[in-house]
Amino acid sequence: MIELAHLQVVSAALFTIGIYGVLARRSAVLILMSIELMLNAVNINLIGFATFVDFGGAERALGQVLIIFVITIAAAELALAIAIILRLYRNRSSVNIDEIDLMKW
Amino acid sequence: MEQPPRPPRQRREPEVPEAPVALDERGTALSALIRDVLKEFEVEVGAAVDEVVVTVKPEDVSAICRIAKDDPSLDFKYLRCLSVVDYIETLEVNYHLFSLDKRHKAVLKASVPTEEPHVPSVISVWRGADWFEREGHDLFGVVFDGHPNLTPLLLYEGFEGFPGRKSFPFHEYDEW
Amino acid sequence: MDITQGRGNTPAESIFERVLPNAVTAKSSELFAHARKSSLWTLSFGLACCAIEMMSTHMSHHDLDRFGVVTWPSPRQADVMIVAGTVVKKMADPIKLLYEQMPDPKWVIAMGSCATNGGPYYRSYSVVMGVDHLIPVDVYVPGCPPRPEALMYGIMQLQEKILKDAKERGATSQAS
Amino acid sequence: MVTPSLVLFYAAAALTLGGGLGVVMTRNIVYAAFALLVAMMGVAGVFLLMFAEFLALVQVLIYGGAIVIVILFALMLTRVQDFEHLSDNRQWPIAAVVAAAIFGLLAASTVGTSVRTTTDAAGATVRTPVAFDALGESLFTQWAVPFEVASLVLLVALIGAVVLVRTSGGRD
Amino acid sequence: MQVQQQARTADTIDLMINMGPQHPSTHGVFRVVIWVDGERIVKAEPHIGYLHRGSEKLCEGELYSQVITLFDRLDYVANLNCELAFCLAVEKLMALEVPDRASYIRVILCELNRIASHMLFYGVYGLDVGAMTPILYGFRERERIQGLFESVTGARMMHNFIRVGGVKEDLRDDFEPRMAVLLEELKQGIEECDDLLSQNEMFLARTKGIGTIGPTEAIDFGVTGPSLRASGVLEDVRISEPYSIYERFDFGVPVGTYGDCWDRYYVRVEEMRQSLKIIEQAMAQMEPGPVAANVRRIARPPKGEVYVRTESPRGDFGVFLVSDGSDKPYRLKVRAPSFANLQALQYLLRDAYVADAVVILGSIDIILGEVDR
Amino acid sequence: MTVVQGIYYALGALALFVFLSFMVLVLTWVERKALARIQMRMGPMRVGFHGTLQPLADAMKLVLKEDILPSWADRRVYWLAPLAVFIPSLLLWAVIPVGRDLVLANLELGLFYIVAISVLTVMGLLMAGWGSANKYAMLGGLRAAGQLVSYEIPFIMAILAVAMLVQSLNLETIVDGQRNFAYILVQPLGLFIFLTAGLAELGRTPFDIHHAESELVGGPFIEYSGAHWAVFFLAEYINTFTIGALTVLLFLGGWRWPAMPFDGFAHSTLSVIWFLAKTYAVILFIFWIRGTYPRLRIDQLMAFGWKLLVPLSFVNIVITGIVLFYGWPLWTLTLISLVLLGATFYAISRHQGTRLERMTVTVHSFRGTRSEPPVVQPQPEAALED
């Protein structure tokens, strides 16, 4: 029997993996992917609550609506981020965030 | 009865006839014109069959070609062909020129010694000379000074010798 | 003289041969040979004059598609390489490479006299005198260039060879 | 109690977490993209198990059809030299510690808090699916304005991306 | 400023693509190395020589009558045109008068060969653009022409029919009726081919305005033949320096405007119609008579040199013949039209798309046999 | 889900696989024969009666052929790519009914499922292109991705317009909705968009730029041989069949035909026959296009997709919405659709790039030598610009 806790643990683990990726990797693209992972961790949590907890009434569909918004924002964010990365690559021929220090002095 | 041995037949050196010159009026007019235009240079204007032949010194080739192309009365905009002929001691570089407007034609000839065949490149005059010169370098070893890219064109990298020359063996090759 | 060593036109040992008794594998390999001979995909690869006749053979009038023969641009999907034309030393390595890129079982047809032995260019300095110096050839089609009918006959000979090979292999594997 | 749905859930979770680990562990960035795809398919599986068919398909469509492809496209276009041997930051041990700490925190809070889930008469938890039409109804009536705003965001992102990537006057 | 500088140096890396020597659309064994940025070509570098058979050198070891065999195999799509060029050169050197009938036969066969060659171009060009049917239509017409050639010369491709001083033998009795049928078929066939491809929207989209070259550049590169005429230059050896008996015919010379791929294509289609016109006139004018001048079996032209140019289907086919009076040529240089036309490829390919590279290469219609010789 | 259900699904999937494989074999034969007809040839003749066994021979040969792994290829990606292409194409058929009740899973969200799954094919093509580490393959993979992603939008929109008419995403409901008339009569514009986008999704002529034999020598599949290549081939033909089937289901009334018994065994048998017949008609149309048209260039293809098909598909949805919202009779929709379709064709035929404004090749007649100057026309300023 699937319990809410199962989903929460999976969500937490995925979120943690994402955080590790953001902190530890150097490639901008990989960091972007890690952010996607974190967003999906949130989605798992949302669907869990939406399904297991009875909100009743008009809020029944709220969880799923939120997920749709999250996915939308994720897509938009990714499009922009990839564009920025491509631009960076064109200017610096690298996607390593360590080397992107133009604003640092 | 003994017949006297027939005297060995005298081998005659075959008589080699020369091809007759048959210049049309356009050709005669052109040869006069060339003499006039190129009088600063040491040129020799003759004819072969129906074509005007202009013999020039190798070092003048580039300058003369430039004039031949740009001079409005000569107007040799079109380099038909660039060929090299091996006369054992010398290599002769031929530039076959044609004017689309005036419809007259001429051959420019420059003889270079086989040991050190150097001719200035005319690639700056006609861009179409590019591959012809590379081919001449490939098959005959003529060095076209000033050509930007005299790399093998027809032959593979590492081919030794100049197969177009008469000194190159004719058919003593391995099957592979 | 380094002929590429490979399995060439013997197919790789199939799983059937390992598992099934010999009598069955012999029969199955004959069946497979029928399949192979009915779908000979050629590498669309023309070298010289013969390529034009090879194309003719594929076109409406002669239509090699009737035999299931179609051309394929990539060597990875081809079964038969028709060497149509003169093989030049500069082209030798690419041809070997192409042959090696083809998957087993594969066959080679040498089309025309140039691919067979150099043909009219036998004494030239840059021609490989027969493609069999480079890769193993199964069928030689003579002619300069061979008529389309000749090429078709060559392909039918190749089909017979495939069948015969399979039968012989079956016989030897039964005997052993 | 092990039910088929629980087994399926474990499978989906394994896919998700395995894919996630693949993203952060692999040295090859293209593999990372494929691992991300696997993780997203796992999430789609979780959605399916929660009876959210629509969301699962959206997940497949958006992540499989758009996001991962865009990432791969960007990777193949840039052709970074250190394509296959990515290195980690120097502070990766710190990152690991931080991540572990956050996981501990999250897990503890999950275990520590009790959420009142719906149960049936026998006391077992039940999943209450949201009907597809209810979702649509809710999205286009109650949440219509946020929905429009979201589409506006997408449009802005699209234009922004185009402007960013465009090179001024041919190859610069 | 510094950032600007960096932006220039660190551009996206160009991808190098190696087209050929075995590539379905290089028309033989030709290799072109192209550097692309995305789908745009940055730089192109053609490599030839994969069919360099040393014909010119081989000719120096053959008798004059044997050289024709090698000339057949130079431009292996327009064999008779090559034979004609060589024979004209020898005849000019020997100052030979060719009988009228022989000249007519030569013209008829050469023009037929021109149609056959353009039909091959038509088909292969369709294939380059991505249509698979035109090649079958083109080869249908070729097959008809080759059938006629076979009945006249005994061979489908390597005819060895035009000889020094005339042609090998007279036409067969059934030539005229066969020719009449063939002319009707060809007329219909050319129109069919024209209908199938020329005005197709996608074909136009692919070829219009692609690979343009202006008249000055084209002449500078030594481009000749249909490719030159497509750029708006009225230059055809048949009218500017008439050889054989071409001044006796009324025919049109198609000339393009923009020098793009479509013009190059359509000039050839139009040329096929004009060739038919020439053949019709020649058939009407031809009268019985001898077909070969009185020449010794082993020709020994006098010492001298001669340059002859003819209009082969690909352009200005020139033969430079140096004779030392013996029975073998001292030096034979072939000015192959494809060789010169191919030089313009680098110019044509500038800033084109990868897909256009194939279309442009197809439109200048090269035959590797005469490029590499 | 019980064990019986599982077995039922497994058997169904197996049957589907066998059915599809058979269809692919038939399809290849039909294609070769149809193309041969167009090209005045005979096509396969020697293997079996009129070459009917030809596909079988081809398949057997391909499976027995050596499978080459190029040494520089990325091994895992290389081997997985055929599966990544093949599985989505098979998964699609889980919801496509071949006749009344002859469907593996009758999903409510059937159309949405098809849209979502069909996108996954791109991933396989990209994997194939990247995994074979060949420049042609790589370029082909990238082209395929770009093309498929752009044509996904009009594809989805065309489907959506039909869904609006029926108010359902279920394929059987859609077929039932065409009880009285097929939707081709209501939305000819939708059919045009759907078929064009579908051809692009398939990568068939005139949109076969990622195979592009004359440029890319076979695109992403260039390095594959033997069985793995056969899998790609299979997937491609299954996809062709899928597009044909979808066209029939969405626009041509599915398995319906005026003179059909309403229920019973006769009905289901006949329905399958009608369905296949209609599908093959659509596929023959696709082959016909292949036999006649050249290929577009990538930028033209993108321009066609984004500048023409995407706006058209949106317009299609808007007019459908207006007609449905105001409750106008459906023939008004037909009318608007037809007018738009006509306008589209007119626009294509009048477009500067696809039309010859005037003949650019002029013929100058001569007898004897020429006297005119050689350069007849100066290069005009307004050179062709697209």
Short mmCIF file of N, CA and C in Angstrom, two decimals, chain F residues 265-329:
data_model
loop_
_atom_site.label_atom_id
_atom_site.label_comp_id
_atom_site.label_asym_id
_atom_site.label_seq_id
_atom_site.Cartn_x
_atom_site.Cartn_y
_atom_site.Cartn_z
N PHE F 265 -20.46 -9.94 -35.82
CA PHE F 265 -19.16 -10.34 -36.33
C PHE F 265 -18.88 -9.69 -37.68
N ALA F 266 -19.91 -9.65 -38.50
CA ALA F 266 -19.74 -9.07 -39.84
C ALA F 266 -19.26 -7.63 -39.71
N HIS F 267 -19.82 -6.96 -38.74
CA HIS F 267 -19.45 -5.57 -38.56
C HIS F 267 -17.97 -5.44 -38.22
N SER F 268 -17.51 -6.22 -37.25
CA SER F 268 -16.10 -6.03 -36.85
C SER F 268 -15.16 -6.45 -37.97
N THR F 269 -15.49 -7.53 -38.69
CA THR F 269 -14.62 -7.94 -39.78
C THR F 269 -14.57 -6.87 -40.85
N LEU F 270 -15.76 -6.44 -41.24
CA LEU F 270 -15.81 -5.42 -42.28
C LEU F 270 -15.10 -4.16 -41.84
N SER F 271 -15.24 -3.82 -40.56
CA SER F 271 -14.64 -2.58 -40.09
C SER F 271 -13.13 -2.64 -40.25
N VAL F 272 -12.55 -3.80 -39.91
CA VAL F 272 -11.10 -3.91 -40.07
C VAL F 272 -10.72 -3.75 -41.53
N ILE F 273 -11.50 -4.39 -42.40
CA ILE F 273 -11.17 -4.32 -43.83
C ILE F 273 -11.27 -2.88 -44.33
N TRP F 274 -12.35 -2.22 -43.96
CA TRP F 274 -12.49 -0.82 -44.39
C TRP F 274 -11.35 0.02 -43.87
N PHE F 275 -11.05 -0.22 -42.60
CA PHE F 275 -9.99 0.58 -41.99
C PHE F 275 -8.68 0.41 -42.74
N LEU F 276 -8.32 -0.86 -43.01
CA LEU F 276 -7.06 -1.11 -43.71
C LEU F 276 -7.09 -0.53 -45.11
N ALA F 277 -8.24 -0.68 -45.77
CA ALA F 277 -8.33 -0.17 -47.14
C ALA F 277 -8.11 1.33 -47.15
N LYS F 278 -8.77 2.02 -46.23
CA LYS F 278 -8.61 3.47 -46.21
C LYS F 278 -7.18 3.85 -45.86
N THR F 279 -6.62 3.13 -44.88
CA THR F 279 -5.25 3.44 -44.49
C THR F 279 -4.31 3.27 -45.67
N TYR F 280 -4.48 2.19 -46.41
CA TYR F 280 -3.59 1.97 -47.54
C TYR F 280 -3.78 3.03 -48.61
N ALA F 281 -5.01 3.51 -48.73
CA ALA F 281 -5.21 4.59 -49.71
C ALA F 281 -4.39 5.81 -49.31
N VAL F 282 -4.45 6.14 -48.02
CA VAL F 282 -3.67 7.30 -47.55
C VAL F 282 -2.18 7.05 -47.77
N ILE F 283 -1.74 5.83 -47.47
CA ILE F 283 -0.31 5.54 -47.59
C ILE F 283 0.13 5.58 -49.05
N LEU F 284 -0.75 5.11 -49.93
CA LEU F 284 -0.41 5.19 -51.35
C LEU F 284 -0.25 6.64 -51.77
N PHE F 285 -1.09 7.49 -51.19
CA PHE F 285 -0.95 8.92 -51.47
C PHE F 285 0.43 9.41 -51.02
N ILE F 286 0.84 8.96 -49.85
CA ILE F 286 2.16 9.36 -49.34
C ILE F 286 3.26 8.87 -50.29
N PHE F 287 3.11 7.65 -50.78
CA PHE F 287 4.12 7.11 -51.71
C PHE F 287 4.12 7.89 -53.01
N TRP F 288 2.94 8.30 -53.40
CA TRP F 288 2.81 9.06 -54.64
C TRP F 288 3.60 10.36 -54.52
N ILE F 289 3.44 11.02 -53.38
CA ILE F 289 4.20 12.25 -53.14
C ILE F 289 5.68 11.93 -53.20
N ARG F 290 6.07 10.82 -52.61
CA ARG F 290 7.48 10.47 -52.61
C ARG F 290 8.01 10.29 -54.03
N GLY F 291 7.15 9.75 -54.88
CA GLY F 291 7.61 9.49 -56.25
C GLY F 291 7.71 10.74 -57.10
N THR F 292 7.08 11.84 -56.67
CA THR F 292 7.04 13.00 -57.55
C THR F 292 7.81 14.20 -57.06
N TYR F 293 7.94 14.36 -55.76
CA TYR F 293 8.45 15.64 -55.28
C TYR F 293 9.92 15.60 -54.91
N PRO F 294 10.62 16.71 -55.11
CA PRO F 294 11.97 16.84 -54.58
C PRO F 294 11.92 17.13 -53.09
N ARG F 295 13.09 17.33 -52.53
CA ARG F 295 13.19 17.51 -51.09
C ARG F 295 13.37 18.99 -50.79
N LEU F 296 12.84 19.43 -49.65
CA LEU F 296 13.03 20.82 -49.24
C LEU F 296 14.35 20.96 -48.50
N ARG F 297 14.77 22.21 -48.38
CA ARG F 297 15.99 22.46 -47.62
C ARG F 297 15.60 22.74 -46.18
N ILE F 298 16.55 22.64 -45.26
CA ILE F 298 16.17 22.72 -43.85
C ILE F 298 15.57 24.07 -43.50
N ASP F 299 16.12 25.16 -44.03
CA ASP F 299 15.58 26.46 -43.63
C ASP F 299 14.21 26.68 -44.26
N GLN F 300 14.04 26.17 -45.50
CA GLN F 300 12.72 26.29 -46.12
C GLN F 300 11.69 25.49 -45.36
N LEU F 301 12.14 24.33 -44.89
CA LEU F 301 11.25 23.47 -44.12
C LEU F 301 10.82 24.14 -42.83
N MET F 302 11.79 24.77 -42.16
CA MET F 302 11.48 25.48 -40.92
C MET F 302 10.57 26.66 -41.21
N ALA F 303 10.88 27.38 -42.29
CA ALA F 303 10.06 28.54 -42.62
C ALA F 303 8.64 28.09 -42.94
N PHE F 304 8.52 27.01 -43.68
CA PHE F 304 7.20 26.49 -44.03
C PHE F 304 6.43 26.13 -42.77
N GLY F 305 7.12 25.47 -41.86
CA GLY F 305 6.47 25.05 -40.63
C GLY F 305 6.04 26.23 -39.77
N TRP F 306 6.99 27.14 -39.54
CA TRP F 306 6.71 28.20 -38.57
C TRP F 306 5.91 29.32 -39.16
N LYS F 307 6.16 29.64 -40.44
CA LYS F 307 5.47 30.80 -41.00
C LYS F 307 4.13 30.45 -41.59
N LEU F 308 3.96 29.20 -42.00
CA LEU F 308 2.69 28.88 -42.65
C LEU F 308 1.85 27.93 -41.80
N LEU F 309 2.42 26.79 -41.47
CA LEU F 309 1.59 25.76 -40.84
C LEU F 309 1.17 26.15 -39.44
N VAL F 310 2.08 26.73 -38.65
CA VAL F 310 1.71 27.07 -37.27
C VAL F 310 0.60 28.11 -37.23
N PRO F 311 0.73 29.23 -37.95
CA PRO F 311 -0.39 30.18 -37.95
C PRO F 311 -1.68 29.57 -38.48
N LEU F 312 -1.54 28.77 -39.55
CA LEU F 312 -2.74 28.16 -40.11
C LEU F 312 -3.43 27.27 -39.10
N SER F 313 -2.62 26.51 -38.36
CA SER F 313 -3.24 25.59 -37.41
C SER F 313 -3.94 26.38 -36.30
N PHE F 314 -3.38 27.50 -35.91
CA PHE F 314 -4.05 28.33 -34.90
C PHE F 314 -5.35 28.89 -35.47
N VAL F 315 -5.28 29.36 -36.71
CA VAL F 315 -6.49 29.89 -37.34
C VAL F 315 -7.55 28.81 -37.40
N ASN F 316 -7.10 27.61 -37.72
CA ASN F 316 -8.02 26.48 -37.81
C ASN F 316 -8.75 26.29 -36.49
N ILE F 317 -7.98 26.37 -35.39
CA ILE F 317 -8.60 26.19 -34.08
C ILE F 317 -9.57 27.32 -33.79
N VAL F 318 -9.16 28.52 -34.13
CA VAL F 318 -10.01 29.67 -33.83
C VAL F 318 -11.32 29.58 -34.59
N ILE F 319 -11.25 29.24 -35.86
CA ILE F 319 -12.52 29.20 -36.61
C ILE F 319 -13.38 28.06 -36.10
N THR F 320 -12.76 26.95 -35.76
CA THR F 320 -13.55 25.85 -35.22
C THR F 320 -14.23 26.30 -33.93
N GLY F 321 -13.45 26.99 -33.10
CA GLY F 321 -14.02 27.47 -31.84
C GLY F 321 -15.17 28.42 -32.08
N ILE F 322 -15.01 29.34 -33.01
CA ILE F 322 -16.07 30.32 -33.27
C ILE F 322 -17.34 29.62 -33.74
N VAL F 323 -17.15 28.70 -34.70
CA VAL F 323 -18.32 28.01 -35.24
C VAL F 323 -19.02 27.23 -34.15
N LEU F 324 -18.24 26.55 -33.30
CA LEU F 324 -18.86 25.75 -32.26
C LEU F 324 -19.50 26.63 -31.21
N PHE F 325 -18.85 27.73 -30.86
CA PHE F 325 -19.35 28.58 -29.79
C PHE F 325 -20.67 29.22 -30.17
N TYR F 326 -20.73 29.71 -31.39
CA TYR F 326 -21.97 30.37 -31.80
C TYR F 326 -22.98 29.39 -32.35
N GLY F 327 -22.60 28.12 -32.40
CA GLY F 327 -23.55 27.12 -32.84
C GLY F 327 -23.96 27.24 -34.29
N TRP F 328 -23.07 27.78 -35.11
CA TRP F 328 -23.38 27.83 -36.54
C TRP F 328 -23.41 26.42 -37.10
N PRO F 329 -24.14 26.25 -38.19
CA PRO F 329 -24.12 24.91 -38.80
C PRO F 329 -22.71 24.58 -39.28
#
